[in-house]
Short mmCIF file of C-alpha atoms in Angstrom, two decimals:
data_model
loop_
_atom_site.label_atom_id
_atom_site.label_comp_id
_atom_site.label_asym_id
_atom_site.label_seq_id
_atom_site.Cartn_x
_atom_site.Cartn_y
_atom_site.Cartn_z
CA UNK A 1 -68.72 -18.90 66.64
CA UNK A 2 -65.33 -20.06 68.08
CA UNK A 3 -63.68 -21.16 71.57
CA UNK A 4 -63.85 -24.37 73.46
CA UNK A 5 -66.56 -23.42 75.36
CA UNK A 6 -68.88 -23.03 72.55
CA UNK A 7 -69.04 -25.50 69.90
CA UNK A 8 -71.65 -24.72 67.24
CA UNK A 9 -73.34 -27.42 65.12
CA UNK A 10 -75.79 -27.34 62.41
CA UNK A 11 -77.66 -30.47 61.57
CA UNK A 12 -79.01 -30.11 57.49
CA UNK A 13 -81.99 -32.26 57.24
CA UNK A 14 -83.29 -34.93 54.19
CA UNK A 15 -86.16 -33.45 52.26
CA UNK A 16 -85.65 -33.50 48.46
CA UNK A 17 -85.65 -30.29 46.38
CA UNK A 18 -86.95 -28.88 49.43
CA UNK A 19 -83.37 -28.51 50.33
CA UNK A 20 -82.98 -25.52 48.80
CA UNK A 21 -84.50 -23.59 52.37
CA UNK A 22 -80.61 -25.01 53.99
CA UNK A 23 -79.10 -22.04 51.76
CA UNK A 24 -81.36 -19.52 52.80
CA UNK A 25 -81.01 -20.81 56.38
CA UNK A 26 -77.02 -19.96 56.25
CA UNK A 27 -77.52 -17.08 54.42
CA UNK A 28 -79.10 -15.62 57.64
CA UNK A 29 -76.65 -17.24 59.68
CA UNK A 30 -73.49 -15.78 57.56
CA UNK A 31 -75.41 -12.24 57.74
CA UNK A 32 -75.64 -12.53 61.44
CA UNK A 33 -71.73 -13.34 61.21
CA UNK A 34 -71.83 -16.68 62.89
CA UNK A 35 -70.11 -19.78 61.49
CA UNK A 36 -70.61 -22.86 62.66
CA UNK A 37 -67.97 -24.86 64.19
CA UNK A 38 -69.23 -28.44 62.91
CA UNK A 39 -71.92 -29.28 59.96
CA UNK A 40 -73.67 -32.38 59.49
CA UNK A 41 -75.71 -33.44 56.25
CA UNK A 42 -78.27 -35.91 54.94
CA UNK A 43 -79.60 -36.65 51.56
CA UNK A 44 -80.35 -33.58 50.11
CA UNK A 45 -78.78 -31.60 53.63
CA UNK A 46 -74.92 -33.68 52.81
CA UNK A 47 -75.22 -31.66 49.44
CA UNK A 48 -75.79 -28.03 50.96
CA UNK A 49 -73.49 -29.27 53.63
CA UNK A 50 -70.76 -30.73 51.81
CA UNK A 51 -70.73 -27.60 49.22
CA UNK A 52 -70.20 -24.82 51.85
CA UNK A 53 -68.06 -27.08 53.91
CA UNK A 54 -65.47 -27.22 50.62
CA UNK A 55 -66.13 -23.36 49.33
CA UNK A 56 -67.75 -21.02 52.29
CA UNK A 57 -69.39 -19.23 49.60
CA UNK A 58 -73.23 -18.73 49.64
CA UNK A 59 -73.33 -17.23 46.25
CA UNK A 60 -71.15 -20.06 44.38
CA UNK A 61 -73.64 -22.42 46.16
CA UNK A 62 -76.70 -20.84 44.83
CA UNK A 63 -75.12 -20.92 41.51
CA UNK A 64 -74.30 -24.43 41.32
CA UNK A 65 -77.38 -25.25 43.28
CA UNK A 66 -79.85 -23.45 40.89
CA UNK A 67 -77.91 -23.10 37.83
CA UNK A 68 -76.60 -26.05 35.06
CA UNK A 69 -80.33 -27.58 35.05
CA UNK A 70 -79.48 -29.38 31.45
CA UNK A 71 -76.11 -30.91 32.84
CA UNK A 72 -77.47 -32.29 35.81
CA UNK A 73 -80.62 -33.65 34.09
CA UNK A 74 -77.90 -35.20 31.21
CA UNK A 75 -76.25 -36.63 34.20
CA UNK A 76 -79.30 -38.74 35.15
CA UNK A 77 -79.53 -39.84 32.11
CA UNK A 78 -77.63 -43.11 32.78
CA UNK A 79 -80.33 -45.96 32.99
CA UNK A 80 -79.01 -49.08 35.54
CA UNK A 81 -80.06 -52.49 34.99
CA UNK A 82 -80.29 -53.81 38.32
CA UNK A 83 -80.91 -52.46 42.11
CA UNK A 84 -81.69 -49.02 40.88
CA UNK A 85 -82.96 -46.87 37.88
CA UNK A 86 -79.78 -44.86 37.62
CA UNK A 87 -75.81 -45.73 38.01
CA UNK A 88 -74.77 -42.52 39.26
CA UNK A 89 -71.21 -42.08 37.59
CA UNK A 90 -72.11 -39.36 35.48
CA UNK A 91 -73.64 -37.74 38.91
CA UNK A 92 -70.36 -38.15 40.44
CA UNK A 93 -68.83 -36.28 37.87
CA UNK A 94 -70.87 -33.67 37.76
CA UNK A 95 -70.74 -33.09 41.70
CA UNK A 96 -66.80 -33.09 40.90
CA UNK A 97 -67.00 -30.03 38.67
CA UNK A 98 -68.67 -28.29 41.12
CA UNK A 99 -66.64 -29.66 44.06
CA UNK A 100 -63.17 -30.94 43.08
CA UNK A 101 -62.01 -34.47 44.18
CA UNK A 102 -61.30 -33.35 48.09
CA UNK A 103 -61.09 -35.69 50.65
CA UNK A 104 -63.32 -34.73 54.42
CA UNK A 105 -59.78 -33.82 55.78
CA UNK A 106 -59.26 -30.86 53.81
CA UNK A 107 -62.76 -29.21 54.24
CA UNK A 108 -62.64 -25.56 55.72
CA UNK A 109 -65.69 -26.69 58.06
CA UNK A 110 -65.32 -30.12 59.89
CA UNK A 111 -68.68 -32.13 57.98
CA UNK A 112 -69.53 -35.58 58.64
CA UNK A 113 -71.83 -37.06 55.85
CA UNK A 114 -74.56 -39.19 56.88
CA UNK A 115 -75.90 -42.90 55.07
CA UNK A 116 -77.80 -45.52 55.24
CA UNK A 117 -75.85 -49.35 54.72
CA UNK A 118 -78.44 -50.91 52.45
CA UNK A 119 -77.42 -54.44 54.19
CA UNK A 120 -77.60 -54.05 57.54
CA UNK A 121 -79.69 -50.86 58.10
CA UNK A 122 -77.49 -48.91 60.48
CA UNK A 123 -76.84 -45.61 60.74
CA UNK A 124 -73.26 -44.53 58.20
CA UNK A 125 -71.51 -41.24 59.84
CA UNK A 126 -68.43 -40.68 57.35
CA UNK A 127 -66.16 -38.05 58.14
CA UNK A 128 -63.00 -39.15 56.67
CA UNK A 129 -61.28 -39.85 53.12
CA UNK A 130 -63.15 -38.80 49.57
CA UNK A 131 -66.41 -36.74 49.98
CA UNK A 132 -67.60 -37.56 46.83
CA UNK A 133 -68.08 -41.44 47.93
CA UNK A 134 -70.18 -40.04 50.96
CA UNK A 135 -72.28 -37.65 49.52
CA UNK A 136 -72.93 -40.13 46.55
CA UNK A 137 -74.15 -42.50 48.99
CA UNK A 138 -76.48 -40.05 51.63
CA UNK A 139 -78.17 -39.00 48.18
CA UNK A 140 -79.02 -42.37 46.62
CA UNK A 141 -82.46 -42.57 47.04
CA UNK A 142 -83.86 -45.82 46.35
CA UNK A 143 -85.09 -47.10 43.61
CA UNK A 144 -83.88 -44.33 41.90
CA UNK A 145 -80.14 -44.65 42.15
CA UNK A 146 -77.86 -47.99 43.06
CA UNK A 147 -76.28 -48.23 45.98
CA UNK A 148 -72.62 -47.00 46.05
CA UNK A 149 -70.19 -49.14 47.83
CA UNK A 150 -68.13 -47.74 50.44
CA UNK A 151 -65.32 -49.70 52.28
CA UNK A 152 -67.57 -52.88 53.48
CA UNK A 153 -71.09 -50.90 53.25
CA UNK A 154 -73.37 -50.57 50.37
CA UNK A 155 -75.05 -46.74 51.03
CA UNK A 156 -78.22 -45.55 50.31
CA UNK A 157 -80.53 -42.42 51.27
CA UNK A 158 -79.18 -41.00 54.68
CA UNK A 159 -82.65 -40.06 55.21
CA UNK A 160 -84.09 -43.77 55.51
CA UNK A 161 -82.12 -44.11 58.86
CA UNK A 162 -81.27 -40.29 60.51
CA UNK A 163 -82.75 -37.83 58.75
CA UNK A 164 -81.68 -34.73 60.50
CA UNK A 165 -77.75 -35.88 61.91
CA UNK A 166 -78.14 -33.98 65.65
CA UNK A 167 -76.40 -37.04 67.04
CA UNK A 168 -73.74 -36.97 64.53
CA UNK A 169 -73.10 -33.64 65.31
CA UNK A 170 -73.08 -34.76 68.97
CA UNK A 171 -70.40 -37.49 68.31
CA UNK A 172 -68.13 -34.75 66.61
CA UNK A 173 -68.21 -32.36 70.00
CA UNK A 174 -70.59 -29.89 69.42
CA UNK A 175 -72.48 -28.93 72.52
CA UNK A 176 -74.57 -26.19 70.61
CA UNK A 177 -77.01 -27.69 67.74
CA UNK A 178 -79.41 -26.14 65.51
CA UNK A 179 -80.93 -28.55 63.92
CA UNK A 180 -83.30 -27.85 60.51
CA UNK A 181 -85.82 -30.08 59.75
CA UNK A 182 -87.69 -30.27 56.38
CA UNK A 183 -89.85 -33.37 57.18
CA UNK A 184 -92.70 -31.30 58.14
CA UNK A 185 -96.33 -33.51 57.40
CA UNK A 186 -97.88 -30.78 55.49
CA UNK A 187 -101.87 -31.41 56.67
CA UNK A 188 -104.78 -29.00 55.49
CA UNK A 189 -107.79 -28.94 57.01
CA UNK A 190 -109.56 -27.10 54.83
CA UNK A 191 -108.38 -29.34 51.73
CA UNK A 192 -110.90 -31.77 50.74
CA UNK A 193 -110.11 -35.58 51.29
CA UNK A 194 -109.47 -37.56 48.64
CA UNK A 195 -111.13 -40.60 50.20
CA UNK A 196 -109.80 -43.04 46.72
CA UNK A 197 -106.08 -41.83 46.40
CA UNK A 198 -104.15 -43.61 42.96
CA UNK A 199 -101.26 -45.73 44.90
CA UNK A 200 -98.55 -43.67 43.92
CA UNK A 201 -100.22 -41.12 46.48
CA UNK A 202 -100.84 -43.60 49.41
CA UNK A 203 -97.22 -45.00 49.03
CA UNK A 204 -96.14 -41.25 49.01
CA UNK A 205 -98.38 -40.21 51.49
CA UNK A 206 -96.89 -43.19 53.93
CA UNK A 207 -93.50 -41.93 53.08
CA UNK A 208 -93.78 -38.72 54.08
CA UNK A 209 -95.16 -39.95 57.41
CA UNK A 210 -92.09 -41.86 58.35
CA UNK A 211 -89.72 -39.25 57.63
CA UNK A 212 -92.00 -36.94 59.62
CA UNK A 213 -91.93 -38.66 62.91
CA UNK A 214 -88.27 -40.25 62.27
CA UNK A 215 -87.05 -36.50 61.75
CA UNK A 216 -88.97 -35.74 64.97
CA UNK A 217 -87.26 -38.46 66.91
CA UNK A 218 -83.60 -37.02 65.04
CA UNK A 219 -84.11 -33.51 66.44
CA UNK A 220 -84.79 -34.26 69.99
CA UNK A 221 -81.41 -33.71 71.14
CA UNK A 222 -81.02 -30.33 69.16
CA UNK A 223 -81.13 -27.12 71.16
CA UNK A 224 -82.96 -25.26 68.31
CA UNK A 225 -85.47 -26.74 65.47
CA UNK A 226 -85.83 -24.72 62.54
CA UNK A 227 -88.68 -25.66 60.72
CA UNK A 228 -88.90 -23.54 57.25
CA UNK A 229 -93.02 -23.28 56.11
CA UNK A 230 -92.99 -24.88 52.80
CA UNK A 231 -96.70 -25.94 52.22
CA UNK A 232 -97.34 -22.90 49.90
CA UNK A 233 -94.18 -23.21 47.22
CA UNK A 234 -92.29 -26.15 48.72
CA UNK A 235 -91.47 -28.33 45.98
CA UNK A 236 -93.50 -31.81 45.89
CA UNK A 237 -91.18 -33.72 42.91
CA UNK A 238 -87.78 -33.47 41.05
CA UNK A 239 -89.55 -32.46 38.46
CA UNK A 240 -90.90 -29.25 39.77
CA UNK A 241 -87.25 -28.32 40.28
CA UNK A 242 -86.43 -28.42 36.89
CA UNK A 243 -89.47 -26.88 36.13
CA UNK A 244 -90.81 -24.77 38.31
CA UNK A 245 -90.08 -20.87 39.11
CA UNK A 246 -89.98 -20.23 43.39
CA UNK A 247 -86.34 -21.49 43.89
CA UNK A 248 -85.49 -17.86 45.36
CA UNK A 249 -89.26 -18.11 47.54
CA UNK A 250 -87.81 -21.25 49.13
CA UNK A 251 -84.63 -19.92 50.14
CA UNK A 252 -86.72 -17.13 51.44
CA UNK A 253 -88.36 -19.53 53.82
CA UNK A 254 -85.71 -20.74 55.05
CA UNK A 255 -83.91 -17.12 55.98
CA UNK A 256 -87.09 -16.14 57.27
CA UNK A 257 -87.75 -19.47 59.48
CA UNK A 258 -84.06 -18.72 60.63
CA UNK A 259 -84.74 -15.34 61.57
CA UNK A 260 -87.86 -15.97 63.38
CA UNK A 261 -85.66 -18.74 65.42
CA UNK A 262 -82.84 -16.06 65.76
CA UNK A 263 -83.92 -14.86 69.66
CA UNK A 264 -83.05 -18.85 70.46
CA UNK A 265 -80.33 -18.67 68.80
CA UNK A 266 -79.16 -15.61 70.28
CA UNK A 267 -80.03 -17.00 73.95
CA UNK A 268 -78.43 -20.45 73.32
CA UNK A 269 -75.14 -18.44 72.28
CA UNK A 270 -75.09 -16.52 75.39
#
């Protein structure tokens, strides 16, 4: 998609190993030949973002995505001592084999990275000097990792303040968003209540509420929603990445949630 009438955005949403739908998501997109103009990512959406933004190669990203499970479980292997479980350096180098040490100015795809300032709460859009810094910070999910400081700000989780960047995408001049949204609240009638959950399940439960209605209120402006069905083989932990065998099946929802979406996609173009 290029010209100055049209200027394409896609917003990559938060959602954990979940994330892995994005690349199916631009897989359809790339067989469909249509690039985006502008890309926006949080959390687990700055890494899918960030990644095609610096290489415009769907295959290298499923590699790196998928592949080098022991190096990126050594690299959380780097216990903190204070305001989080894990440091993060190692994770910084790792994300620098797979990236290089660019800064946002010499991306192939105009990306602005979206975090959370653990201080003060707002709303981070960074879309200038290192990537690594900004994608550090839109992935450190609290407790788990410390904050990383950036210029005056000390970022966490982009997903604890915008969890699917439409209005980032909006401040960089696209006037054509698809947004994708992994926050759905997966609810199942037909599953029995457990009417005594442990509290590791309420405080997840209540979690996943939040991000569901503050990715709702994030995709409001966007012309199109995506919404990939994960509740059959959507990953529920970290651990399920590293363990678990329906990577390709979520990318598969995620082409096939784009495809479905691809008649809006087609009209909003036109």
């Amino acid at each position: 998609m290029s010209g100055q009438k049209n200027k394409l955005g896609l917003a990559l949403g938060s959602g954990g190993p979940r994330g892995l739908a994005h690349i199916g998501v631009l897989k359809f997109l790339i067989s469909k030949n249509l690039k985006p103009n502008f890309l926006a990512g949080s959390s687990i959406g700055a890494w899918v973002a960030a990644h095609y933004a610096v290489h415009e190669n769907i295959d290298k990203l499923i590699q790196d995505t998928l592949g080098n499970k022991w190096e990126k479980f050594y690299s959380l292997l780097e216990p903190a001592w204070s305001s989080g479980l894990i440091q993060g350096h190692r994770l910084e180098k790792l994300l620098q084999n797979f990236l290089g040490t660019p800064n946002f100015e010499d991306l192939k795809i105009p990306l602005t990275i979206v975090a959370t300032d653990y201080q003060t709460g707002q709303i981070i859009n960074i879309n200038s000097g290192p990537l690594l810094t900004a994608l550090r910070g839109s992935m450190a999910v609290p407790p788990i990792f410390q904050p990383v400081k950036y210029q005056n700000y000390f970022l966490i989780d982009g997903a604890l303040s915008n969890p699917v960047p439409v209005q980032s995408l909006k401040a960089m001049g696209a006037n054509q968003i698809i947004a994708v949204n992994l926050n759905q609240l997966i609810s199942d009638p037909e599953t029995k209540i457990d009417l005594k959950p442990s509290l590791t399940q309420t405080s997840r439960r209540s979690l996943n509420i939040i991000h569901h209605h503050l990715a709702d209120l994030s995709c409001a402006a966007a012309d199109v929603v995506i919404t990939p069905q994960l509740k059959n083989n959507g990953f529920k932990s970290w651990r399920q990445y590293f363990t678990g065998d329906h990577h390709q099946q979520i990318i598969e929802q995620g082409f096939l949630a784009t495809e479905t979406n691809w008649p809006k996609i087609k009209n909003l173009l036109n």
